[in-house]
Coordinates of C-alpha atoms in Angstrom, one line a residue:
P1 CA -9.0 -2.1 25.8
R2 CA -10.7 -5.3 27.0
R3 CA -9.0 -8.7 27.4
V4 CA -8.0 -10.5 24.2
M5 CA -10.5 -13.2 23.2
E6 CA -8.9 -16.6 24.1
D7 CA -9.6 -18.4 20.8
A8 CA -8.5 -15.5 18.6
R9 CA -5.9 -16.3 15.8
I10 CA -5.7 -13.0 14.0
T11 CA -5.7 -9.4 15.1
A12 CA -6.6 -6.8 12.5
V13 CA -5.1 -3.6 13.6
I14 CA -6.5 -0.2 12.1
P15 CA -5.0 3.1 13.0
T16 CA -7.4 5.8 12.2
F17 CA -7.8 9.7 12.1
R18 CA -10.9 11.5 11.1
R19 CA -12.4 9.1 8.7
P20 CA -15.4 7.4 10.4
A21 CA -17.3 6.5 7.3
L22 CA -14.3 4.8 5.7
L23 CA -13.4 3.2 9.1
Q24 CA -16.8 1.7 9.2
R25 CA -16.2 0.1 5.8
A26 CA -12.9 -1.2 6.9
L27 CA -14.4 -2.7 10.2
E28 CA -17.3 -4.4 8.3
S29 CA -14.8 -6.1 5.9
V30 CA -12.9 -7.6 8.9
L31 CA -15.9 -8.7 11.0
S32 CA -17.6 -10.4 8.0
Q33 CA -14.6 -12.6 7.3
T34 CA -15.5 -16.3 7.0
E35 CA -12.6 -17.0 9.4
T36 CA -14.3 -15.8 12.7
R37 CA -11.3 -16.5 15.2
I38 CA -10.3 -12.8 14.9
E39 CA -10.1 -9.7 16.8
V40 CA -9.9 -6.0 15.6
F41 CA -8.1 -3.5 17.5
V42 CA -8.3 0.3 16.5
S43 CA -6.3 3.2 17.6
D44 CA -8.0 6.6 17.1
N45 CA -5.4 9.2 16.7
A46 CA -7.3 11.9 18.7
S47 CA -9.8 12.4 15.8
G48 CA -12.2 14.6 17.9
D49 CA -15.1 13.9 15.7
G50 CA -17.5 11.0 15.5
T51 CA -14.9 8.2 15.4
A52 CA -14.9 7.5 19.1
D53 CA -18.7 7.1 19.1
L54 CA -18.6 4.7 16.3
L55 CA -16.0 2.7 17.9
A56 CA -17.9 2.6 21.2
D57 CA -21.1 1.3 19.3
Y58 CA -19.1 -1.4 17.6
A59 CA -17.5 -2.6 20.8
A60 CA -20.7 -2.7 22.5
R61 CA -22.2 -4.9 19.9
D62 CA -19.2 -7.2 19.0
P63 CA -16.9 -8.4 21.6
R64 CA -14.3 -9.0 19.0
V65 CA -13.7 -5.1 18.6
R66 CA -11.3 -3.3 21.0
Y67 CA -10.1 0.3 20.7
V68 CA -8.4 3.1 22.3
V69 CA -8.7 6.9 21.7
Q70 CA -5.5 8.8 22.0
D71 CA -5.5 12.1 24.1
E72 CA -3.3 13.7 21.4
N73 CA -2.2 13.0 17.9
L74 CA 0.9 10.8 17.9
G75 CA 1.7 10.7 14.2
A76 CA 1.1 7.9 11.8
A77 CA 4.1 5.7 12.7
R78 CA 3.5 5.8 16.6
N79 CA -0.2 5.0 16.0
F80 CA 0.6 2.0 14.0
Q81 CA 3.1 0.8 16.6
I82 CA 0.5 1.1 19.3
C83 CA -1.9 -1.1 17.3
V84 CA 0.8 -3.6 16.8
E85 CA 1.8 -3.7 20.5
E86 CA -1.9 -4.4 21.4
A87 CA -2.0 -7.5 19.2
R88 CA -1.6 -10.6 21.2
T89 CA -2.7 -13.3 18.6
P90 CA -0.3 -15.5 16.6
W91 CA -1.0 -13.4 13.3
V92 CA -1.5 -9.8 12.7
S93 CA -3.1 -7.9 9.7
L94 CA -2.3 -4.3 9.2
L95 CA -5.3 -2.4 7.7
S96 CA -5.5 1.3 6.9
D97 CA -8.8 2.9 7.8
D98 CA -9.5 3.7 4.0
D99 CA -8.9 0.1 2.8
A100 CA -10.9 -3.2 3.0
L101 CA -10.4 -7.0 3.2
L102 CA -12.1 -9.1 0.6
P103 CA -14.3 -11.9 1.9
G104 CA -12.5 -15.3 2.6
Y105 CA -9.0 -13.5 2.9
F106 CA -8.1 -14.7 6.4
A107 CA -9.3 -18.3 5.7
H108 CA -7.2 -18.4 2.6
A109 CA -4.1 -17.0 4.1
L110 CA -4.2 -19.4 7.2
A111 CA -4.7 -22.3 4.7
C112 CA -1.6 -21.2 2.8
L113 CA 0.3 -20.8 6.1
A114 CA -0.7 -24.2 7.4
E115 CA 0.5 -25.7 4.0
H116 CA 3.9 -24.1 4.5
P117 CA 4.4 -24.2 8.3
T118 CA 7.9 -22.6 8.0
A119 CA 6.5 -19.4 6.5
R120 CA 6.5 -16.4 8.8
F121 CA 4.2 -14.2 6.8
F122 CA 1.7 -14.5 3.8
G123 CA 1.5 -12.0 0.9
G124 CA -1.6 -11.9 -1.3
Q125 CA -2.6 -9.9 -4.3
V126 CA -4.2 -6.4 -3.5
V127 CA -6.6 -4.6 -5.9
T128 CA -5.5 -0.9 -6.0
W129 CA -8.4 1.4 -6.6
N130 CA -7.7 4.9 -8.0
E131 CA -10.0 7.4 -6.2
Q132 CA -9.5 10.0 -8.9
D133 CA -10.7 8.1 -12.0
G134 CA -12.1 4.8 -10.8
T135 CA -9.8 2.7 -12.5
H136 CA -8.2 -0.3 -10.7
A137 CA -5.3 -2.7 -11.1
V138 CA -4.1 -6.0 -9.4
R139 CA -0.7 -6.0 -7.6
P140 CA 1.6 -7.6 -7.8
A141 CA 1.1 -8.6 -11.4
K142 CA 4.8 -9.3 -12.3
E143 CA 7.6 -11.6 -11.2
W144 CA 5.9 -13.0 -8.1
T145 CA 4.4 -16.6 -8.3
S146 CA 2.2 -18.5 -5.8
R147 CA 4.6 -20.5 -3.8
L148 CA 6.9 -20.5 -0.8
Y149 CA 10.0 -18.2 -0.9
A150 CA 13.0 -19.2 1.1
A151 CA 14.7 -16.7 3.5
G152 CA 16.9 -14.4 1.5
E153 CA 15.6 -15.6 -1.9
A154 CA 13.4 -12.6 -2.8
T155 CA 15.0 -9.8 -0.8
E156 CA 15.7 -7.5 -3.8
L157 CA 12.4 -8.5 -5.5
M158 CA 10.5 -7.4 -2.3
A159 CA 12.1 -3.9 -2.6
R160 CA 11.1 -3.6 -6.4
R161 CA 7.7 -5.3 -6.2
L162 CA 6.6 -4.7 -2.7
L163 CA 3.7 -6.8 -1.5
T164 CA 1.2 -4.3 -0.2
W165 CA 0.8 -5.1 3.3
T166 CA -3.0 -4.5 3.3
G167 CA -2.8 -8.1 1.8
C168 CA -0.3 -9.5 4.2
L169 CA -0.6 -11.6 7.4
F170 CA 2.4 -11.4 9.6
D171 CA 3.7 -13.6 12.4
R172 CA 3.3 -11.3 15.6
A173 CA 6.9 -12.1 16.7
L174 CA 8.2 -10.3 13.5
F175 CA 7.4 -6.9 15.0
D176 CA 9.2 -7.6 18.3
E177 CA 12.2 -8.8 16.2
Q178 CA 12.4 -5.6 14.1
G179 CA 11.5 -3.0 16.8
P180 CA 9.3 0.1 16.4
F181 CA 8.5 1.7 13.1
T182 CA 10.4 4.8 12.4
E183 CA 9.5 8.1 10.8
G184 CA 11.3 9.4 7.8
S185 CA 11.6 6.2 5.8
F186 CA 9.3 3.9 3.7
G187 CA 8.4 1.9 6.9
D188 CA 6.4 -0.7 5.2
A189 CA 9.3 -1.5 2.6
V190 CA 11.9 -1.6 5.5
F191 CA 9.7 -4.0 7.5
Q192 CA 8.9 -6.4 4.7
V193 CA 12.5 -6.4 3.0
R194 CA 13.9 -7.2 6.5
A195 CA 11.4 -10.0 6.9
A196 CA 12.0 -11.5 3.5
A197 CA 15.7 -11.4 4.1
R198 CA 15.4 -13.3 7.4
H199 CA 12.5 -15.6 7.0
P200 CA 10.5 -17.8 4.5
F201 CA 7.3 -16.5 3.4
V202 CA 4.3 -17.8 1.1
V203 CA 2.7 -15.7 -1.8
S204 CA -0.7 -16.4 -3.4
L205 CA -1.7 -14.5 -6.5
K206 CA -5.3 -14.3 -5.6
P207 CA -7.0 -11.0 -4.7
C208 CA -7.2 -10.6 -0.8
A209 CA -7.7 -6.9 -0.2
L210 CA -8.6 -3.5 -1.7
F211 CA -6.2 -0.5 -1.4
T212 CA -7.2 3.1 -2.0
N213 CA -4.9 5.3 -4.1
W214 CA -5.6 8.9 -3.3
G215 CA -3.3 10.2 -6.0
E216 CA -2.3 13.8 -5.0
G217 CA -3.1 12.8 -1.5
S218 CA -0.6 10.0 -1.1
V219 CA 3.0 9.6 -1.0
H220 CA 3.2 10.6 -4.6
A221 CA 2.5 14.2 -3.5
M222 CA 5.8 14.5 -1.6
S223 CA 8.3 17.0 -3.0
G224 CA 11.4 15.8 -4.8
S225 CA 13.5 16.6 -1.8
E226 CA 11.2 14.8 0.6
L227 CA 11.2 11.7 -1.7
V228 CA 15.2 11.8 -2.0
A229 CA 15.4 12.1 1.9
R230 CA 12.9 9.1 2.3
A231 CA 14.8 7.0 -0.2
E232 CA 18.1 7.7 1.4
T233 CA 16.9 6.9 5.0
T234 CA 15.3 3.7 3.7
L235 CA 18.6 2.5 2.2
A236 CA 20.4 3.4 5.3
E237 CA 18.2 1.4 7.4
L238 CA 18.3 -1.6 5.2
A239 CA 22.1 -1.3 4.9
A240 CA 22.4 -1.4 8.7
D241 CA 20.6 -4.9 8.8
D242 CA 23.3 -7.7 8.6
H243 CA 20.6 -10.1 7.2
V244 CA 20.3 -8.1 4.0
R245 CA 23.2 -9.4 1.9
P246 CA 25.5 -7.0 0.1
A247 CA 24.6 -8.2 -3.4
D248 CA 20.8 -7.6 -2.6
L249 CA 21.6 -4.2 -1.2
A250 CA 23.6 -3.4 -4.3
A251 CA 20.8 -4.6 -6.5
M252 CA 18.1 -2.5 -4.9
R253 CA 20.1 0.6 -4.5
G254 CA 19.4 1.6 -8.1
Y255 CA 15.7 1.2 -7.5
W256 CA 15.7 3.4 -4.3
E257 CA 17.9 6.1 -5.9
D258 CA 15.7 6.3 -8.9
L259 CA 12.3 6.2 -6.9
P260 CA 12.1 10.1 -6.5
R261 CA 12.6 10.6 -10.4
A262 CA 10.3 7.8 -11.2
T263 CA 7.6 9.2 -8.8
L264 CA 7.9 12.7 -10.2
T265 CA 7.8 11.4 -13.8
R266 CA 4.5 9.7 -13.0
R267 CA 3.1 12.9 -11.5
L268 CA 4.3 14.9 -14.6
K269 CA 2.5 12.4 -16.9
A270 CA -0.6 12.5 -15.0
A271 CA -0.7 16.3 -14.9
L272 CA -0.1 16.5 -18.6
R273 CA -2.8 14.1 -19.3
D274 CA -5.4 16.0 -17.2
E275 CA -4.2 19.5 -18.1
R276 CA -3.3 20.4 -14.5
W277 CA -0.7 22.9 -15.5
K278 CA 0.3 24.0 -11.9
A279 CA 1.0 20.5 -10.9
F280 CA 2.8 20.0 -14.2
D281 CA 5.1 22.9 -13.8
T282 CA 6.0 22.0 -10.2
A283 CA 6.9 18.3 -11.2
A284 CA 9.0 19.7 -14.2
V285 CA 11.0 22.0 -12.0
E286 CA 11.6 19.2 -9.4
L287 CA 12.6 16.8 -12.1
E288 CA 15.1 19.0 -13.5
Q289 CA 16.6 19.7 -10.1
L290 CA 17.2 16.0 -9.6
G291 CA 18.8 15.8 -13.0
G292 CA 19.7 12.8 -15.1
L293 CA 16.5 12.9 -17.2
K294 CA 16.1 10.7 -20.3
L295 CA 15.0 12.0 -23.7
G296 CA 11.4 11.1 -23.2
Q297 CA 11.2 13.1 -19.9
R298 CA 12.9 16.2 -21.4
L299 CA 10.4 16.0 -24.4
L300 CA 7.4 15.9 -22.1
I301 CA 8.6 18.8 -20.1
W302 CA 9.3 20.7 -23.5
A303 CA 5.9 20.0 -24.9
G304 CA 4.1 20.9 -21.7
R305 CA 5.9 24.2 -21.4
R306 CA 4.9 25.1 -24.9
R307 CA 1.3 24.1 -24.5
K308 CA 0.1 27.5 -25.6
D309 CA 2.2 27.7 -28.8
F310 CA 2.6 24.1 -29.8
R311 CA -0.7 22.4 -29.3
F312 CA 0.3 19.8 -31.6
F313 CA 3.3 18.6 -29.6
M314 CA 1.2 18.9 -26.4
R315 CA -1.4 16.7 -27.8
A316 CA 1.1 14.3 -29.0
G317 CA 2.5 13.9 -25.5
Q318 CA -1.0 13.5 -24.1
R319 CA -1.6 10.7 -26.6
H320 CA 1.6 9.1 -25.7
V321 CA 0.7 9.1 -22.0
Q322 CA -2.7 7.8 -22.6
K323 CA -1.5 4.9 -24.8
R324 CA 1.0 3.8 -22.2
R325 CA -1.6 4.2 -19.3
G326 CA -4.1 2.1 -21.4
K327 CA -1.9 -1.0 -21.0
R328 CA -2.4 -0.8 -17.2
K329 CA -6.2 -0.1 -17.3
R330 CA -8.7 -2.8 -16.4
A331 CA -9.2 -5.4 -19.2
D332 CA -12.9 -4.4 -19.9
A333 CA -12.5 -0.9 -21.3
S334 CA -16.3 -0.5 -21.7
D335 CA -16.7 -0.2 -18.0
A336 CA -17.7 3.1 -16.6
R337 CA -15.9 4.5 -13.6
L338 CA -16.3 2.1 -10.9
T339 CA -16.7 2.8 -7.1
F340 CA -14.7 1.2 -4.3
E341 CA -17.8 -1.0 -3.6
E342 CA -18.2 -2.0 -7.3
V343 CA -14.6 -3.2 -7.5
A344 CA -15.0 -5.0 -4.3
A345 CA -18.0 -6.8 -5.6
R346 CA -16.3 -7.8 -8.7
Y347 CA -13.4 -9.5 -6.8
A348 CA -15.3 -10.8 -3.8
P349 CA -16.4 -14.2 -5.3
V350 CA -12.8 -15.2 -6.1
L351 CA -11.6 -16.4 -2.6
L352 CA -15.0 -17.6 -1.6
E353 CA -15.1 -19.9 -4.6
S354 CA -11.6 -21.1 -4.2
N355 CA -12.0 -21.7 -0.3
G356 CA -15.2 -23.6 -0.9

């Protein structure tokens, strides 16, 4: 990697693996920001495809792009860590290769941080786009407000309503303070809950970035036992931090302990809605193994398992899922399936207008 640009204020770090087309989209979203005092650092996790050539081309054309190609796949956590270690600017943006920043995001985040100089990180809204059905939703949509939060004020809220770090800008020193990311836990949650417990931060409820939800290809595809193990490890890491107050830890314990059950329930409902019966049966078995099911969960499992003999009950369950899901769909129900680019175009003007 080349020397860091002397006037850069933000480094956008992008770990990548075998997604050159999506990586190009992510790179363009960074390089087209209205705030130009930026750098991009990309770590190619030994993709072995056209990723290295793409990065070489970008670096040759734009001095703000730096990159490294790993000799072997280091795993996701280590690849993220290498990216962070290469950042030498005051602020760091963590961007996955399948996500993108909205125009004006960096300028807006820096303006908010300048207004609240004690804040150690910024959190903005993120538009989550569902790759499977083209729907999208803005997160967070509940409980957070646009303001400065004091250290420790919203520790438990951060665990329950995590600010997606695609829309966050972090003080570079926070990464040295907390040490390397670890495998086996929900690393983004651990990092951000710890940061919220220790430092003030500022939130803006304006859309800043786009996040891709791959459905079955995401964390929601983990087995029940894997989810339990990750939740337990996450709780253990937070409990070991003296800055996380016992009252906050007790309040968030229920959330983390219920996370595997809640995730499997969402998977069960989606499979029922789409009539993906193999996925339904797997989710049903894993839910029953966890135990502690509510009446509604038991009824959904009962109806799904009797799908051939009791079509009425199955359709009733599907209608229930569709009704609940409709509350979370985009406001304009007449919209056809939207592509990632169409969603980006819809939200792109928001920050540009407010910054102007």
